[in-house]
Coordinates of C-alpha atoms in Angstrom, one line a residue:
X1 CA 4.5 124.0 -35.6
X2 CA 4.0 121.0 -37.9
X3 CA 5.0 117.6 -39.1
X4 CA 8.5 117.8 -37.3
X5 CA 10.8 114.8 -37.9
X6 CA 14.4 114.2 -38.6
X7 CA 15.7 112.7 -42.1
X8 CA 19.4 111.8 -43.1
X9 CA 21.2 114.0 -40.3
X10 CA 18.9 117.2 -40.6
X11 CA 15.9 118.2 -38.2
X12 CA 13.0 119.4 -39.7
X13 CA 11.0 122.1 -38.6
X14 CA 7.6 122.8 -40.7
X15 CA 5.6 125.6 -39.3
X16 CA 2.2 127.8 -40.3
X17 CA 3.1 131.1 -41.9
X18 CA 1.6 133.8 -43.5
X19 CA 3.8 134.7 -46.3
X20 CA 1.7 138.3 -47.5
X21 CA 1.6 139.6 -43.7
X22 CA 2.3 138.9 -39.9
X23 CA -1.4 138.3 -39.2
X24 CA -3.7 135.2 -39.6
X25 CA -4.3 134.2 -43.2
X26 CA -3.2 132.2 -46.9
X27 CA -1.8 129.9 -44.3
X28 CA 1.3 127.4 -46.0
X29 CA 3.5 126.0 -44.5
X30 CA 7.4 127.3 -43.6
X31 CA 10.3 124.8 -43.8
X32 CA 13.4 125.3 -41.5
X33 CA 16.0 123.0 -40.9
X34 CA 18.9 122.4 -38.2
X35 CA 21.9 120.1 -37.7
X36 CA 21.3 120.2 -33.4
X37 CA 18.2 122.0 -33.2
X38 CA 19.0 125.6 -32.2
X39 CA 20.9 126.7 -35.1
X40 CA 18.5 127.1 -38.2
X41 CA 18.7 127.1 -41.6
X42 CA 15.4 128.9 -43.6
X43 CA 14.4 127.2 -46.7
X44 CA 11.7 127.7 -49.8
X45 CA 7.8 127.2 -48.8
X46 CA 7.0 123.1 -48.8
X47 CA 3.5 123.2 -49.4
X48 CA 1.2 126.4 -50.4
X49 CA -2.8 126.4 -50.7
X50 CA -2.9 125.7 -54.3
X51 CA -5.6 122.9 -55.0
X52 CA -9.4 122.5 -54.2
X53 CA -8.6 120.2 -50.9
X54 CA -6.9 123.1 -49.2
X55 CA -7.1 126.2 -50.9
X56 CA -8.4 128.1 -47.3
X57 CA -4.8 127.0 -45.9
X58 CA -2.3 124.2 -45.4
X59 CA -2.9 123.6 -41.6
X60 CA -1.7 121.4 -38.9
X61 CA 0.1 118.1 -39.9
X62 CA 1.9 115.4 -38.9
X63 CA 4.9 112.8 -40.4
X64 CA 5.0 109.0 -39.7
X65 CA 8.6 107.4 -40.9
X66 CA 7.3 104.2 -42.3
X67 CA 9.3 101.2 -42.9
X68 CA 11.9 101.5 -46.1
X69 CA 12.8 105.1 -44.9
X70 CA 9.4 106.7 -46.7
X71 CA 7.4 109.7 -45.0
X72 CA 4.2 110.0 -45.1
X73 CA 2.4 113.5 -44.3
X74 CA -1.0 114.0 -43.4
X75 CA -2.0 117.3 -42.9
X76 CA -5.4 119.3 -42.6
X77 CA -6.9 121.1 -45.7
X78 CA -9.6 123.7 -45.2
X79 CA -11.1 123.2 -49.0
X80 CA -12.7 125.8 -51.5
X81 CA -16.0 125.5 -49.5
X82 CA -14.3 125.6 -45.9
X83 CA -14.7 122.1 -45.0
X84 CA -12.0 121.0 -42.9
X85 CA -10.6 117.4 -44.2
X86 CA -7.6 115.3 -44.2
X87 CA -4.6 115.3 -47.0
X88 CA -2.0 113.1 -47.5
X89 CA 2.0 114.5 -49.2
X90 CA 5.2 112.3 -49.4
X91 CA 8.7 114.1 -50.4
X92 CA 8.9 114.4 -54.2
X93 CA 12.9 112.9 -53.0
X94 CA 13.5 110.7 -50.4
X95 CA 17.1 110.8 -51.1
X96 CA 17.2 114.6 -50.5
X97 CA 18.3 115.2 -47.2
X98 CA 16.4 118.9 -46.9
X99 CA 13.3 117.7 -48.6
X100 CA 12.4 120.8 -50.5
X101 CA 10.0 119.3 -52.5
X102 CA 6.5 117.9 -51.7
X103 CA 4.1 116.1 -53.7
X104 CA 0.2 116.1 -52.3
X105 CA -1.7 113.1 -53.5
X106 CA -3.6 113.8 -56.6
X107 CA -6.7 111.5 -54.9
X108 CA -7.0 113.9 -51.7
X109 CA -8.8 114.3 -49.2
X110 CA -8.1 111.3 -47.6
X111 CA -10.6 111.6 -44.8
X112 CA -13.8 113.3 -44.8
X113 CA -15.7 114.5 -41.4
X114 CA -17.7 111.7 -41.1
X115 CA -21.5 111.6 -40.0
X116 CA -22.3 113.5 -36.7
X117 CA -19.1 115.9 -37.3
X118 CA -19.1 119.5 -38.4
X119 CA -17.2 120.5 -41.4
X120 CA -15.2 123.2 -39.4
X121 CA -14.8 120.4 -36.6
X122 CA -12.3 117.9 -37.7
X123 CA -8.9 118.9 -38.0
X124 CA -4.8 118.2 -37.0
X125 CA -4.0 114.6 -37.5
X126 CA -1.5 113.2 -35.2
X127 CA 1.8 110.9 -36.3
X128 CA 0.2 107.2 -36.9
X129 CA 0.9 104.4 -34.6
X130 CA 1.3 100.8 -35.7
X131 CA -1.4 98.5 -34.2
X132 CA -1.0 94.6 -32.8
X133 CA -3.5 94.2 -35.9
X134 CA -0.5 95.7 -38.7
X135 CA -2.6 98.3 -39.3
X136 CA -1.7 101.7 -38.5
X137 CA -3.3 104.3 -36.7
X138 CA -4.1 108.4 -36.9
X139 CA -6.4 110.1 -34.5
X140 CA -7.8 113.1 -35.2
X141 CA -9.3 116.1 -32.8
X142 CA -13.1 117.1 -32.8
X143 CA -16.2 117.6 -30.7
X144 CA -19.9 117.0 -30.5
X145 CA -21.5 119.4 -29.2
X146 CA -19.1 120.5 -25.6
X147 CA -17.3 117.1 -25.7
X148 CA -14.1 116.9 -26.7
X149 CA -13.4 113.9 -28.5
X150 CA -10.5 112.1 -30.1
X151 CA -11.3 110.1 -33.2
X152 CA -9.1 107.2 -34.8
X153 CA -8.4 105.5 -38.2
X154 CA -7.0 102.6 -39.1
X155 CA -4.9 102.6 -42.8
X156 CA -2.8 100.3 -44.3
X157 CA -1.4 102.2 -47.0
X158 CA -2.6 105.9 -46.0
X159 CA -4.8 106.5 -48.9
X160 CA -8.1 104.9 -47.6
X161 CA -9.1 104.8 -44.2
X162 CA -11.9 103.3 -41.8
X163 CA -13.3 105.0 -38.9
X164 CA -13.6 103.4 -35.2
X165 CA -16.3 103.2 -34.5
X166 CA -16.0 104.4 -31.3
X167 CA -13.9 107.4 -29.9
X168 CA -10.2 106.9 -28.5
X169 CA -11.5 109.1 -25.7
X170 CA -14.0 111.8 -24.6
X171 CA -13.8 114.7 -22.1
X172 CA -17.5 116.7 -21.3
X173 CA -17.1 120.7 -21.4
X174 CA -13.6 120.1 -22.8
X175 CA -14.9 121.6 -26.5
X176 CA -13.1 121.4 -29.5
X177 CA -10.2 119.7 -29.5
X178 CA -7.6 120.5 -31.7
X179 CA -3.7 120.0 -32.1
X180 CA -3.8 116.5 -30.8
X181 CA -1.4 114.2 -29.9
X182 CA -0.5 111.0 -28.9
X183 CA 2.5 109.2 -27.9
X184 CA 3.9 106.6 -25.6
X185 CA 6.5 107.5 -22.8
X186 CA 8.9 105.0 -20.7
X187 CA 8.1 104.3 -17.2
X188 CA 11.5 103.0 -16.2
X189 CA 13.8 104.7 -18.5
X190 CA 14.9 108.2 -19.5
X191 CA 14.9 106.8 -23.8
X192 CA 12.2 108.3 -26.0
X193 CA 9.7 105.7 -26.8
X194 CA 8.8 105.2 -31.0
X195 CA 5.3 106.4 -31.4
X196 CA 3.9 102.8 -32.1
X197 CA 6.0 100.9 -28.3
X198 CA 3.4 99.7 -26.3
X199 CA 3.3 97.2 -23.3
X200 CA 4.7 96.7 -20.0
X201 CA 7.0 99.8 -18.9
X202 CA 4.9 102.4 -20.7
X203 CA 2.4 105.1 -20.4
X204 CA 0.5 106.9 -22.7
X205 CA 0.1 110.7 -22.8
X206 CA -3.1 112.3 -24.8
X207 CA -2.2 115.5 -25.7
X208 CA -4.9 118.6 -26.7
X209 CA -5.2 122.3 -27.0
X210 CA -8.6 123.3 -26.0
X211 CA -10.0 125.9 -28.8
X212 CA -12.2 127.1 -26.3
X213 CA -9.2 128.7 -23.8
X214 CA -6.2 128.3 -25.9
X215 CA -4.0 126.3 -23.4
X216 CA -2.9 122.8 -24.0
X217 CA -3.6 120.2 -21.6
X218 CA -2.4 116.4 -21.3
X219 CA -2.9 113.6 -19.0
X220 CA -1.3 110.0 -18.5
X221 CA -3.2 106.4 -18.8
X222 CA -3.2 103.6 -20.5
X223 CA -3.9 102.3 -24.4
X224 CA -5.5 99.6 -24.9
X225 CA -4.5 98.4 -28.4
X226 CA -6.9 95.7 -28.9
X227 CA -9.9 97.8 -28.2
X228 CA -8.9 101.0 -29.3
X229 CA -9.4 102.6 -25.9
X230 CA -7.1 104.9 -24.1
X231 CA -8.4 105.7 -20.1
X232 CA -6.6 108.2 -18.0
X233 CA -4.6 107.4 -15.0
X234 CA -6.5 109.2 -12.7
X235 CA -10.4 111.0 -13.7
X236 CA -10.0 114.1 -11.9
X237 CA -7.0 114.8 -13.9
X238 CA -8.4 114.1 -17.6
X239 CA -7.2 115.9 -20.8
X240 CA -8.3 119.6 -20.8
X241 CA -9.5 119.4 -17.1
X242 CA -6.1 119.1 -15.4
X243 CA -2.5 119.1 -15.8
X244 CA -1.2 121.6 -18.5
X245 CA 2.0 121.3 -20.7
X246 CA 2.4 124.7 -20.0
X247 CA 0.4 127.2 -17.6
X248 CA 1.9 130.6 -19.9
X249 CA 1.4 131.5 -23.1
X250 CA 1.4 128.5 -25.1
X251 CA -0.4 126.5 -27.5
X252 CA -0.7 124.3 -30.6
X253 CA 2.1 121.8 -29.2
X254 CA 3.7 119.0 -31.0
X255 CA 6.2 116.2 -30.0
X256 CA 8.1 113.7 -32.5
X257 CA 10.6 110.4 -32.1
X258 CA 14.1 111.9 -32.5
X259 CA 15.4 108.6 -33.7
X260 CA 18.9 109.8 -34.0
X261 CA 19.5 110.7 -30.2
X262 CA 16.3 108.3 -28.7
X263 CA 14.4 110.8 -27.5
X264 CA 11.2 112.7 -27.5
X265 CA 11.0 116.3 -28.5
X266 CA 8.6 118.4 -28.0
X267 CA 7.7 122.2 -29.6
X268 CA 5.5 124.7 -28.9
X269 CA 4.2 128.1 -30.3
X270 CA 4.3 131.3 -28.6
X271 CA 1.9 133.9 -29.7
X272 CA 2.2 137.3 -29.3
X273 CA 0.6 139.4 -26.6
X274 CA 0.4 142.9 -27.9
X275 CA -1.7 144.2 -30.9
X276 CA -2.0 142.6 -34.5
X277 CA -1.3 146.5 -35.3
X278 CA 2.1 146.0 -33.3
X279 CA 2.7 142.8 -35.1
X280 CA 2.2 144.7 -38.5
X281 CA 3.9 147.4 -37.6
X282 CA 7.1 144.7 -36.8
X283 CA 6.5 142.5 -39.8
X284 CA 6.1 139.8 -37.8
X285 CA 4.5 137.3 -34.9
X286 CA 5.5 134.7 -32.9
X287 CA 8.0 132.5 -32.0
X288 CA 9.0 128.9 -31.4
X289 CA 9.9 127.2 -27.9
X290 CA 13.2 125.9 -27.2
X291 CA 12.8 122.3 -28.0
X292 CA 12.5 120.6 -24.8
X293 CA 12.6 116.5 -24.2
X294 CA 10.0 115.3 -22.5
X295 CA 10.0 112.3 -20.1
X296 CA 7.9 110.4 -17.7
X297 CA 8.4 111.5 -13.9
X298 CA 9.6 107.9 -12.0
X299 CA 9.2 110.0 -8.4
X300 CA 5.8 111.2 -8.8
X301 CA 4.3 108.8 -11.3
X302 CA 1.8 111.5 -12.1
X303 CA 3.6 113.4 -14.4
X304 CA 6.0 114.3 -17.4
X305 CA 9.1 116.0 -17.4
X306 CA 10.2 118.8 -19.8
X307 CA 13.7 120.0 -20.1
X308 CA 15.2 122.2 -22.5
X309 CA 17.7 120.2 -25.1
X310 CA 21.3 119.5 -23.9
X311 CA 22.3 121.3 -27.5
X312 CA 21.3 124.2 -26.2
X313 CA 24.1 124.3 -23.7
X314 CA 26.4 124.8 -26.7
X315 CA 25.0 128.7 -26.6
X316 CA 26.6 128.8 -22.5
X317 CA 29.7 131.4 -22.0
X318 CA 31.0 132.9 -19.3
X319 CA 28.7 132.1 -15.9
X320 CA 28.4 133.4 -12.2
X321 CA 28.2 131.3 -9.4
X322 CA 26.2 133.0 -6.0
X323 CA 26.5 130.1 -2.9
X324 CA 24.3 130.2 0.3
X325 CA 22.8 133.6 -0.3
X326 CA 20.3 134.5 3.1
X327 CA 16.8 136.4 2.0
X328 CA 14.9 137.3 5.4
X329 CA 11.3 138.3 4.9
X330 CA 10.9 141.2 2.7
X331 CA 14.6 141.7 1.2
X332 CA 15.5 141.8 -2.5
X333 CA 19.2 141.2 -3.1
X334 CA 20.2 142.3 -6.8
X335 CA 23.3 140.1 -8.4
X336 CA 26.2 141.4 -9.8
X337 CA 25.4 140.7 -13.6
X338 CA 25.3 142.8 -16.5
X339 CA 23.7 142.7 -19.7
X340 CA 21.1 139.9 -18.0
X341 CA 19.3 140.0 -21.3
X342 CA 20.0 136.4 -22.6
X343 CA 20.7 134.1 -19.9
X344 CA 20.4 130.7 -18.4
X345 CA 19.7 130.4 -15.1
X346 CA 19.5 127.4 -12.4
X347 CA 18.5 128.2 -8.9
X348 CA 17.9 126.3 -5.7
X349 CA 15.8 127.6 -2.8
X350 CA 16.3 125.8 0.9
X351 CA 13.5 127.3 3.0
X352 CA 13.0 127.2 6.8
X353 CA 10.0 126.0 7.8
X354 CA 10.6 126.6 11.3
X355 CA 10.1 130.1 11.0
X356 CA 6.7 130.1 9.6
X357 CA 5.1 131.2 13.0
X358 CA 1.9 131.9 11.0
X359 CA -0.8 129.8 9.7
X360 CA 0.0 128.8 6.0
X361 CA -2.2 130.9 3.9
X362 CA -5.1 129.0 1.5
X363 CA -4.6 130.0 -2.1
X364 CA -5.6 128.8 -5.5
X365 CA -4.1 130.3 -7.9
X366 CA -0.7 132.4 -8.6
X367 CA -1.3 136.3 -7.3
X368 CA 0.7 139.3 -8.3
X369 CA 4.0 138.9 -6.5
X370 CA 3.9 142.4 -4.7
X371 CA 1.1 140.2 -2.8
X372 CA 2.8 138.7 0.7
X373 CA 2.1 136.2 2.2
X374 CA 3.5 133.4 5.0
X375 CA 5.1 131.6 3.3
X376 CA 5.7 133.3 -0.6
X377 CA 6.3 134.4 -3.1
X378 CA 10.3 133.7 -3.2
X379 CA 12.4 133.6 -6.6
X380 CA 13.8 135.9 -8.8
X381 CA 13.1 138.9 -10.5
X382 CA 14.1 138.9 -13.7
X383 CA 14.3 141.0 -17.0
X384 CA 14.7 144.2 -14.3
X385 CA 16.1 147.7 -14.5
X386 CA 18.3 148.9 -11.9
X387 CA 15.4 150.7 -10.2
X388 CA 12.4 148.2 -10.5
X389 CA 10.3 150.4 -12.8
X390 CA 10.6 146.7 -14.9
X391 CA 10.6 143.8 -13.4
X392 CA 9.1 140.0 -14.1
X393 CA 9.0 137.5 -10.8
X394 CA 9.3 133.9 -11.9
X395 CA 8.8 132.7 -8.1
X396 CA 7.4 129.8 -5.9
X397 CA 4.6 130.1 -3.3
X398 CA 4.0 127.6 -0.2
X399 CA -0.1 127.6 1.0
X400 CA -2.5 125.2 1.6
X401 CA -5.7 124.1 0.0
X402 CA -9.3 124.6 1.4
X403 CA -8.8 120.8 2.6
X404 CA -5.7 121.8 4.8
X405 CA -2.9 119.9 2.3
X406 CA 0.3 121.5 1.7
X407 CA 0.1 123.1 -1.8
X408 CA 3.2 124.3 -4.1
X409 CA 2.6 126.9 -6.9
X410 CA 5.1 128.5 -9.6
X411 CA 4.4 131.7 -10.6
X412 CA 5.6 134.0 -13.3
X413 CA 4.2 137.3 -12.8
X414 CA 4.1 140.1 -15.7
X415 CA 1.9 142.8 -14.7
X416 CA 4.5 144.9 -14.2
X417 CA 7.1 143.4 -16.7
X418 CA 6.6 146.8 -19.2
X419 CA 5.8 150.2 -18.8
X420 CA 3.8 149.9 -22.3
X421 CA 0.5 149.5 -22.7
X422 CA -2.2 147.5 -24.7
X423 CA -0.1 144.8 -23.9
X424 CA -1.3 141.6 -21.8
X425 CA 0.1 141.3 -18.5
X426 CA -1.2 138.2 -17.0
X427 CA -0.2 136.5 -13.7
X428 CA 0.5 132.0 -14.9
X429 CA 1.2 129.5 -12.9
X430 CA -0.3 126.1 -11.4
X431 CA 1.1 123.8 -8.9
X432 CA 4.0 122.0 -8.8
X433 CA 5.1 119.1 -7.0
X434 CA 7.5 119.2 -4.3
X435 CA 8.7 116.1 -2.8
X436 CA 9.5 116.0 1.1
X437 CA 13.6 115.1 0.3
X438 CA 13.7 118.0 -2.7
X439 CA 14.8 121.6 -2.6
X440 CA 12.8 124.1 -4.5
X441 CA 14.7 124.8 -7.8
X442 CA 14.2 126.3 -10.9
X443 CA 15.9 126.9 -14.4
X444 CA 15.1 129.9 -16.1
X445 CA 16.0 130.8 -20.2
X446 CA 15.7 134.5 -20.6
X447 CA 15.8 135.6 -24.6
X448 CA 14.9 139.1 -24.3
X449 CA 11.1 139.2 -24.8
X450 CA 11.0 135.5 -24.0
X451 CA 11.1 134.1 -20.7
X452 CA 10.8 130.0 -20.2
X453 CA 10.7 128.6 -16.7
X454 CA 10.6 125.0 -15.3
X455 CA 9.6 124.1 -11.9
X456 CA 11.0 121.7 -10.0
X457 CA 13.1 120.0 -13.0
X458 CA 10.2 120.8 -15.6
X459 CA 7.1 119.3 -13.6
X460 CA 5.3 121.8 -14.1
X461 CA 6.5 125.0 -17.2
X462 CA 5.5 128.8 -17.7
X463 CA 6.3 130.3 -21.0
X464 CA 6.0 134.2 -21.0
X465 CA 6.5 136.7 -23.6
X466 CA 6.8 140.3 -22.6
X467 CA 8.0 143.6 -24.1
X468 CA 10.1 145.4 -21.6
X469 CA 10.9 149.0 -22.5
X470 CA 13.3 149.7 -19.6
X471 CA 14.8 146.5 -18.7
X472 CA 16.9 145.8 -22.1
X473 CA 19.6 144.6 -23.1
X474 CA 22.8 146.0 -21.5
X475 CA 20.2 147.4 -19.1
X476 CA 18.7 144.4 -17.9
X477 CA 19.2 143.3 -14.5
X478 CA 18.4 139.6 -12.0
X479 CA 17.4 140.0 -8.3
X480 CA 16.7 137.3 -5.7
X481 CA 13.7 138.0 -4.0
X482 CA 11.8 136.6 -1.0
X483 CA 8.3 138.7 -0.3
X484 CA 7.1 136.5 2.2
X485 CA 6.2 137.6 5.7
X486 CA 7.0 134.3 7.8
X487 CA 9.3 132.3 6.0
X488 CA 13.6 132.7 5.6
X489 CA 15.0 131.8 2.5
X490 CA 18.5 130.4 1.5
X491 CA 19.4 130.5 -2.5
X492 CA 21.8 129.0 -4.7
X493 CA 21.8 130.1 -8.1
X494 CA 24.4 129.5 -11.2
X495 CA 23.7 131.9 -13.9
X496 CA 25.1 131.8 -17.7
X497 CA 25.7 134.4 -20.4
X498 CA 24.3 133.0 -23.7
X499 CA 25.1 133.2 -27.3
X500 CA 22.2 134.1 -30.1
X501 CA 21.4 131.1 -32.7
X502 CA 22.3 131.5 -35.8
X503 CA 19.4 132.1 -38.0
X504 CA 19.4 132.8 -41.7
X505 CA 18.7 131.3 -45.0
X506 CA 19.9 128.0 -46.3
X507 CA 22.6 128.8 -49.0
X508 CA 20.6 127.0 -51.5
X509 CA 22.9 128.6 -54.6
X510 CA 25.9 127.1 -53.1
X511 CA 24.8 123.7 -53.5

């Protein structure tokens, strides 16, 4: 996903799209747009591969809204001779409110890799930021050698630029860096911040997805925007070494300043996880994320929040309440809900810690949830048939580290989420916080190959996409689970029958 913004009441959703097949290739880039960002209107290509400065693909961009309502887009080129460099395009009509048209500059590339940087190296340049100085600036992901590094210009006008001449920030072993971002989030308020706030009352979050793993990773510190410097909050947890936006399948994400609703928004691509011949076969690969809002987390200080958009409640019907619902060790308890294809689901777990009569076990990662233990997994199973045969566990799991501490993990497991093969079927997961006065809880979106989960309010998110062959539609089914061996559980869960977004073409010959 690229350059999102929002312009004269319509959301704007640029994306990278093949438009000769559904596999890598003559990359442009797709235009969509939205009036409350589920329901989405398709319209013609905004920019194609069609001069020297990008005639390998129109890749990842990004818009700043500039004073006097203009937009400026800078957006990576890979050239005739497959150097990566840096393009600027404005809309062709600032007064149109779909922005079908896009001029490039006719003096691009705007930025060159500069000495030290490999041609293939230097790519996805974030929304600029507006320095004490009135200059504004762009930083841009690279590496030298295994170091991830984040490079920044300064422009004043967006067609020439001048390098820092030092890095924004560096992380060893991290490798390239690409899809970068960087943006500013409110320590005592629930508001987006503009990508240019600064000051007392904010953090900064420095966003990248690793080339090397294909995961995105962020962390929280603080800019210094005198000396160009940006220093994490806490070492051990520095970009592409600790916390992850998302511990599923996920990558290449992007936030922008809904200035409409003050808020931040933030996107993400999910890839397939079958064949390229299966995506041929279809016609097409991948989807977008729900758009989620992303916040700082006032209790633990050491995180953001993401939480799925309040329009999306607009797609809620009819909904099932189960109160106070008893799992003892071992039990599965299936709930009385049909078609549990395209749900929305909010659950609370109280457990009784009383009855863990066994020594917490020491874990580091999510396992299969067939695996039992003390005190996990718990959750639910969802995207089931009526006999198991399908089944994927989005659960919790209570051990302990090798240092003793009390560790919390959310899990979605899919190795047995399809009776078909070639297809991944990964265990994800990572810890999540859970504070001494909290319940466990989760909320769960379920869009029939797509499962999103958010832990403990959206501290810590799994993205999964599966290909059940059993569990779907009509015959999908939700369970409560609790697999542990030492550990009674006690769920409360709310569940919602959703509607499907309208997607479709923009009437264009109606205008």
């Amino acid at each position: 996903m690229v350059g999102p913004l929002y312009h004269m009441g319509w959301y704007h959703l640029f994306y990278q799209y093949n438009p000769d097949s559904a596999i890598w290739g003559n990359i442009t880039w797709g235009h969509a747009v939205s009036r409350d960002l589920i329901h989405w209107l398709y319209l013609p290509l905004a920019m194609v591969p069609d001069r020297w400065f990008d005639w390998n693909g129109v890749w990842t961009g990004s818009a700043t809204l500039l004073p006097g309502g203009k937009i400026a887009m800078l957006y990576t080129g890979d050239t005739d001779n497959y150097v990566q460099v840096q393009n600027l395009a404005y809309p062709a009509n600032l007064s149109d409110p779909l922005l079908l048209h896009w001029d490039k500059y006719e003096q691009n590339p705007v930025m060159i890799p500069p000495k030290g940087i490999a041609f293939k190296d230097f790519r996805d340049p974030t929304t600029a930021w507006l320095g004490q100085d009135g200059l504004w600036r762009v930083m841009i992901g690279s590496k030298i050698n295994k170091t991830g590094i984040a490079l920044v210009y300064k422009t004043s006008n967006f067609t020439t630029y001048e390098l820092v001449d030092h890095v924004l920030h560096a992380v060893p072993t991290t490798g390239m860096w690409e899809c970068v971002d960087f943006y500013p989030v409110s320590t005592t308020s629930d508001n987006g911040l503009d990508t240019s706030a600064n000051g007392p009352g904010t953090k900064h979050v420095m966003k990248t997805s690793l080339d090397d793993d294909k995961h995105d990773y962020y962390a929280l510190g603080t800019y210094d925007a005198v000396k160009d410097i940006w220093t994490p909050d806490d070492p051990k947890l520095d970009v592409g070494i600790g916390l992850r936006v998302d511990y599923g399948k996920y990558y290449a994400s992007k936030t922008f300043y809904d200035q409409d609703k003050v808020r931040r928004i933030l996107w993400g691509w999910v890839g397939e996880t079958d064949t390229a011949a299966d995506n041929l076969r279809k016609g097409w690969a991948s989807v977008q994320t729900i758009p989620r809002v992303v916040t700082f987390d006032k209790k633990t200080r050491t995180n953001i929040l993401q939480w799925p958009v309040e329009e999306l409640e607009s797609l809620r019907s009819s909904s099932e309440q189960f109160d106070g619902i008893f799992l003892e060790p071992g039990s599965v308890m299936q709930l009385n809900i049909s078609s549990a294809a395209q749900l929305d689901i909010s659950a609370e777990f109280e457990v009784d810690m009383k009855t863990l009569n066994a020594t917490l076990d020491e874990i580091n990662n999510c396992s299969v949830a067939a695996d039992r233990g003390a005190a996990g997994p718990f959750g639910l199973l969802v995207l089931a048939d009526e006999s198991l045969s399908e089944l994927t566990p989005v659960y919790f799991y209570i051990g302990k580290a090798a240092d003793g501490a009390l560790k919390h993990w959310f899990c979605t497991d899919k190795s047995r989420s399809t009776k078909a093969t070639d297809v991944d079927k990964q265990v994800y997961g990572g810890l999540v916080p859970v504070l001494d006065d909290e319940k466990f809880s989760m909320r769960v979106l379920i869009d029939h190959s797509v499962i999103e989960a958010f832990g403990q309010g959206g501290r810590t998110c799994i993205t999964s996409r599966i290909y059940p062959t059993e569990a779907i539609d009509g015959a999908a089914r939700v369970f409560l689970f609790n697999n542990a061996t030492h550990l009674n559980v006690t769920a409360s869960v709310k569940i919602w029958h959703m509607g499907s977004a309208d997607l479709r073409p923009f009437p264009l010959d109606q205008m």
